[in-house]
CSV table of C-alpha atoms in Angstrom, one decimal:
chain,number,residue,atom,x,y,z
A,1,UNK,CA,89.2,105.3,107.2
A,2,UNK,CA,89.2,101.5,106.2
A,3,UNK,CA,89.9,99.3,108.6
A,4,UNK,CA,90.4,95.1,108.0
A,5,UNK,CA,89.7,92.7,111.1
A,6,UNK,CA,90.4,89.0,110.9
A,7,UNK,CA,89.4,88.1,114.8
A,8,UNK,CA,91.4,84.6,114.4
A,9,UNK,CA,95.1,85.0,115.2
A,10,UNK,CA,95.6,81.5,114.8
A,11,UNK,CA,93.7,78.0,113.3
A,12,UNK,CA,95.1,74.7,113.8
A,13,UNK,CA,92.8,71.7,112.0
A,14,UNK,CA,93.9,67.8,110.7
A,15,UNK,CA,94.6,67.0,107.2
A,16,UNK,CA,90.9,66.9,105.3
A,17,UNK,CA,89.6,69.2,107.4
A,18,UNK,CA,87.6,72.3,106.3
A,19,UNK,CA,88.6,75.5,108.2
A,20,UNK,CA,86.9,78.7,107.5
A,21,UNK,CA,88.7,82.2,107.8
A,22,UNK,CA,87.2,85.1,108.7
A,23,UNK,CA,87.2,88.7,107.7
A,24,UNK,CA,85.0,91.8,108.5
A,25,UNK,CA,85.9,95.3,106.8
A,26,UNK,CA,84.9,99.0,107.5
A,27,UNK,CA,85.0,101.2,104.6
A,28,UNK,CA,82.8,104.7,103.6
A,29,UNK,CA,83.4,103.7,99.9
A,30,UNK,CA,80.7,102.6,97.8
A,31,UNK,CA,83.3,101.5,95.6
A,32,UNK,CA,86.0,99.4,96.9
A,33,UNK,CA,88.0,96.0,96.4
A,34,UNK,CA,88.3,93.1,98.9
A,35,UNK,CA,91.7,90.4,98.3
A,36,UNK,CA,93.0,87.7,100.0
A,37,UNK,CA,96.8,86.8,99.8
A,38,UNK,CA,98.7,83.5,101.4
A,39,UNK,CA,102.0,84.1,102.9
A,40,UNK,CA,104.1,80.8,103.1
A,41,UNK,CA,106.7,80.6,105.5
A,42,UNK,CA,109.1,81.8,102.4
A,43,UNK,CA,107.3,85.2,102.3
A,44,UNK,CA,106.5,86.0,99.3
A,45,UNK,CA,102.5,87.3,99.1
A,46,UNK,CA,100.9,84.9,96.6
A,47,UNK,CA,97.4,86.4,95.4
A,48,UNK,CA,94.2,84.3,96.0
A,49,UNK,CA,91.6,86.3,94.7
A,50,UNK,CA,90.3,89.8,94.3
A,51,UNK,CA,86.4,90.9,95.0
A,52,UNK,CA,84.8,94.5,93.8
A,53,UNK,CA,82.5,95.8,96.0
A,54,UNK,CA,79.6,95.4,93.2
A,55,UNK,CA,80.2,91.7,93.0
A,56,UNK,CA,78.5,89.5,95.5
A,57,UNK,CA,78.6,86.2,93.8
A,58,UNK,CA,80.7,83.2,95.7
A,59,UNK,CA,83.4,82.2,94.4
A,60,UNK,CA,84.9,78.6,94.2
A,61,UNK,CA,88.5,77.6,93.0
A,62,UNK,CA,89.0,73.9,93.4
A,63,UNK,CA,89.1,73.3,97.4
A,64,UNK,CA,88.8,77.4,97.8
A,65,UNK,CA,85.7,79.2,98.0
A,66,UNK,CA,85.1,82.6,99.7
A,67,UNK,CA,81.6,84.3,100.5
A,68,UNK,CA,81.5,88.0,100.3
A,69,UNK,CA,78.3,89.4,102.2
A,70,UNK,CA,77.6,93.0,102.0
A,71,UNK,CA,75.0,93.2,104.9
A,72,UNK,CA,77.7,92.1,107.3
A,73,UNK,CA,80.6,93.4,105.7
A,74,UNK,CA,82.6,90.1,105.6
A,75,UNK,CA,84.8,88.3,102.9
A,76,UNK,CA,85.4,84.9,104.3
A,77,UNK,CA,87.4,82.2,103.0
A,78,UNK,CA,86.8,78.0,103.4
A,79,UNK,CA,89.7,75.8,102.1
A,80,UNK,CA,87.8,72.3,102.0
A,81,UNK,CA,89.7,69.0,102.9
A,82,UNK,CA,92.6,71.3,103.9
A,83,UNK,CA,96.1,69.5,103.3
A,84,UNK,CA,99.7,70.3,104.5
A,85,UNK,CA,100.8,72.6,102.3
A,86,UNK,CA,98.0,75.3,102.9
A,87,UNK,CA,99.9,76.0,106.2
A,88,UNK,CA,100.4,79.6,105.6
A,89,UNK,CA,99.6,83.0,107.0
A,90,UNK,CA,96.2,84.9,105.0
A,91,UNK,CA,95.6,88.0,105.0
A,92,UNK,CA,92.4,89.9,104.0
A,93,UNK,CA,93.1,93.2,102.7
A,94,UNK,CA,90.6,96.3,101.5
A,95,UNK,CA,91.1,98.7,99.0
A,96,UNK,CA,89.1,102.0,97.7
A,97,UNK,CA,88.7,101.9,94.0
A,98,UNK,CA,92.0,101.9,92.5
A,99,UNK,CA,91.4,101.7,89.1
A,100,UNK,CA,92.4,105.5,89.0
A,101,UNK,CA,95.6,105.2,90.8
A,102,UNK,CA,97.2,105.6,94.1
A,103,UNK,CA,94.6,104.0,96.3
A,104,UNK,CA,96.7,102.1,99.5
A,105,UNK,CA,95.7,98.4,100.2
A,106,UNK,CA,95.0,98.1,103.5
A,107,UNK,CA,95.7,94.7,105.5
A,108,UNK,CA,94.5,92.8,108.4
A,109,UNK,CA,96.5,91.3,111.3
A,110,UNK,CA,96.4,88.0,109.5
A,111,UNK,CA,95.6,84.5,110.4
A,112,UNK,CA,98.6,81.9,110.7
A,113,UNK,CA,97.0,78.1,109.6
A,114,UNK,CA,98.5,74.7,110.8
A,115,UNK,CA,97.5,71.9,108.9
A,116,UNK,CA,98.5,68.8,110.6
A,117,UNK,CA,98.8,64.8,109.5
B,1,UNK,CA,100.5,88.6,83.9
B,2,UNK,CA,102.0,91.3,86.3
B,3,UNK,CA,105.2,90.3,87.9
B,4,UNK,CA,107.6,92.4,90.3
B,5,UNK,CA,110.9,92.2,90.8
B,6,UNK,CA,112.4,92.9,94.1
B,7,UNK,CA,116.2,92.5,94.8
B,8,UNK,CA,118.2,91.5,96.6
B,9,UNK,CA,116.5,88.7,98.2
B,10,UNK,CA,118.1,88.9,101.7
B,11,UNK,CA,121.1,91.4,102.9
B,12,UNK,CA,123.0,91.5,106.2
B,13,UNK,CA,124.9,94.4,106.5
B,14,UNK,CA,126.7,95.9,109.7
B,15,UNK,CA,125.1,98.7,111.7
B,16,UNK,CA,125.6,102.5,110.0
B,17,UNK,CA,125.7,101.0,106.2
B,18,UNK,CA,122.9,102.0,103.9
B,19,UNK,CA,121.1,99.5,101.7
B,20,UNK,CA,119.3,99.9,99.1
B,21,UNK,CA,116.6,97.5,97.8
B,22,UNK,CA,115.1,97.9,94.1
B,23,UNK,CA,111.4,97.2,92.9
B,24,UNK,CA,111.1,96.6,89.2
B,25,UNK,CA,107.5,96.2,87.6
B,26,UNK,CA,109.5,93.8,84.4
B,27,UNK,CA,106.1,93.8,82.1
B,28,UNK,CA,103.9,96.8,82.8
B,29,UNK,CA,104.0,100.3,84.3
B,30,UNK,CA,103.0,101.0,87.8
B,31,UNK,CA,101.2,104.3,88.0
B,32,UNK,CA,102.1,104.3,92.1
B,33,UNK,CA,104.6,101.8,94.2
B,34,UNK,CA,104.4,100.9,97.9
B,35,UNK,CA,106.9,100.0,100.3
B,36,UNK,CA,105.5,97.9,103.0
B,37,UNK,CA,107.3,96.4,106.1
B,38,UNK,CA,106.9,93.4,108.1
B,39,UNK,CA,108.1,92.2,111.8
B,40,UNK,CA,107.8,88.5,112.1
B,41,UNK,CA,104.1,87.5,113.2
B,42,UNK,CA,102.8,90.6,112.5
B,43,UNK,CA,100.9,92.0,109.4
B,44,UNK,CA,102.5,94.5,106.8
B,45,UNK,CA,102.7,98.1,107.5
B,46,UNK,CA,102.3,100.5,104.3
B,47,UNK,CA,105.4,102.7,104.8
B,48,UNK,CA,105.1,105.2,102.3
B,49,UNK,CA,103.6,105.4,98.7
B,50,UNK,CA,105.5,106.8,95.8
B,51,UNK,CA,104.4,107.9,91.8
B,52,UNK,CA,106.8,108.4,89.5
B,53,UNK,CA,108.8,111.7,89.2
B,54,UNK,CA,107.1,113.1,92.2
B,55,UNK,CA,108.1,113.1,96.1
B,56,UNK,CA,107.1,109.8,98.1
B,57,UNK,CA,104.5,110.3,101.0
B,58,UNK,CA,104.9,108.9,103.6
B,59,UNK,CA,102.8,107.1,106.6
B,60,UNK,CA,102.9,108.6,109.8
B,61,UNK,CA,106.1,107.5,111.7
B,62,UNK,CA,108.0,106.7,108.8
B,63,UNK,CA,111.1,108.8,109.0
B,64,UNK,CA,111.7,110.2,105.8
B,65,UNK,CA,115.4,110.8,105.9
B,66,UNK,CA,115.6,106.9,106.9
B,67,UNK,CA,113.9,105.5,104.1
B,68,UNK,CA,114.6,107.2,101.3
B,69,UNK,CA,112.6,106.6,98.5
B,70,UNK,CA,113.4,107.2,94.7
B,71,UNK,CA,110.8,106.4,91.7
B,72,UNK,CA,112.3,107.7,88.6
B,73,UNK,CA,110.2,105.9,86.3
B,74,UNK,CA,107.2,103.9,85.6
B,75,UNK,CA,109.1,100.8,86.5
B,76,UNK,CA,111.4,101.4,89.0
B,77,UNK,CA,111.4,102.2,92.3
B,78,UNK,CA,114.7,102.1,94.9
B,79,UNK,CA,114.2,101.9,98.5
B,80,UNK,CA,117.3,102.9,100.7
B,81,UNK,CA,117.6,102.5,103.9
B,82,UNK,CA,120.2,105.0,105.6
B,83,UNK,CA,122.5,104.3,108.5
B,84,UNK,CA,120.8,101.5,109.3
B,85,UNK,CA,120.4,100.0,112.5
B,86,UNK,CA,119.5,96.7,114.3
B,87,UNK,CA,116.1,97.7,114.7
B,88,UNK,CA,115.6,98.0,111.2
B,89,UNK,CA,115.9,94.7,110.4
B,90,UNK,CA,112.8,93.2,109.0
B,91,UNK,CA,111.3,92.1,106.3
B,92,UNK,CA,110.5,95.1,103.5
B,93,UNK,CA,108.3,94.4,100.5
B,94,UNK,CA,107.3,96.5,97.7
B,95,UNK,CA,104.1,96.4,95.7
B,96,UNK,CA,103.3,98.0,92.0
B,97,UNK,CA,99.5,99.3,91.4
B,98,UNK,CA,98.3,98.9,87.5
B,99,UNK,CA,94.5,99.9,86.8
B,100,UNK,CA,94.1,96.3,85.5
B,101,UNK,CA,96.4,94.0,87.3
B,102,UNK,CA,96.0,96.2,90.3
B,103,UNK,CA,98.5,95.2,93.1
B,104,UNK,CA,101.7,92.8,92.3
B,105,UNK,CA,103.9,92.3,95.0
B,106,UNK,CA,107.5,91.5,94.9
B,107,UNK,CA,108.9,88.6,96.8
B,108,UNK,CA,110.9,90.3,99.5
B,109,UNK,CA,113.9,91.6,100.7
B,110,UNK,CA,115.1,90.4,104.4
B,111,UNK,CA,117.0,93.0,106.2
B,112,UNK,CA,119.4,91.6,108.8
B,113,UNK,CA,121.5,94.5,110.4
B,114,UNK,CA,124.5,93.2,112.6
């Protein structure tokens, strides 16, 4: 069974902060896919990035940057000098390989940002 | 890229009415669709899964007869929701799985129920 934790409910930091989001995963697959998605208050899941499970490099996208570490089966995310509009929900979510179809995408509980002036 | 249609946006409808809320992949075919659902401040709950031209399954809970789900091609899939009830309002997303995109989600349908 997969399973996706993210332990903070909520995260409220000032304007130029950094703020880090965690995520831990359980999974039996060797072969799997990690994502993270924003949800601003109008809904919608916007895609951030997705991770295979055979691809440990960082990543960085402007002020985002994630660190996927195997040996503690986590998939964090740092937004750096953090502004307004990243207010949001994020969710972490797990997948098995689903490159051959069918394969659910499993979600955390989410963690609900405040960015504040 | 991948992108999903999901319509309507937002419905109210009175309590006993039956909805229906469509899922269009517009530029690729999805080999399976999802139907998720989402209280407010909570996370999204995969209701049931669905491949074209064959019977949705559905996650444990979901009432079947409720939420009936029809995928009769590689593009479409139609979500009704039967004699609905207050308690069914929330906020029900769909998502379409491709081998390369992999998971596109639609932008939502809020259900109010009156």
């Amino acid at each position: 069974a997969q399973k996706v934790t993210q332990a903070q409910t909520e995260i409220s930091v000032v304007e130029k902060e950094d703020v880090t989001l965690d995520c831990v995963y359980e999974t039996r697959d060797t072969t799997y896919y990690l994502f993270w998605y924003k949800q601003p208050p109008s809904g919608e899941l916007v895609f951030l990035i997705r991770r295979n499970s055979f691809d440990e490099q960082n990543e960085i996208s402007g002020r985002y940057s994630w660190n996927f570490q195997k040996s503690t089966s986590s998939f964090n995310f740092t937004i750096t000098a953090s502004q307004v509009v990243d207010s949001a929900v994020y969710f972490c979510a797990l997948s098995e390989d689903f490159t051959g179809g069918g394969n659910k995408l499993t979600f955390g509980t989410g963690t609900q940002l405040k960015v504040e002036l | 890229g991948a992108v999903v249609s999901q319509h309507p946006s937002w419905v109210i409808c009175k309590s006993g009415t039956s909805v229906k809320i469509e899922c269009r992949s517009l530029d690729f075919q999805a080999t399976t669709m999802f139907w998720y659902r989402q209280f407010p401040k909570q996370s999204l709950m995969l209701m049931a899964t669905s491949n074209e031209g064959s019977k949705a399954t559905y996650e444990q809970g979901v009432e079947k007869d409720k939420f009936l789900i029809n995928h009769a091609s590689l593009t479409l899939s139609t979500l009704t929701v039967t004699s609905a009830h207050p308690e069914d309002s929330s906020f029900y997303i769909c998502s379409a799985l491709e081998a390369v995109y992999g998971y596109t989600f639609g932008s939502g349908t809020r259900l109010t129920v009156v």
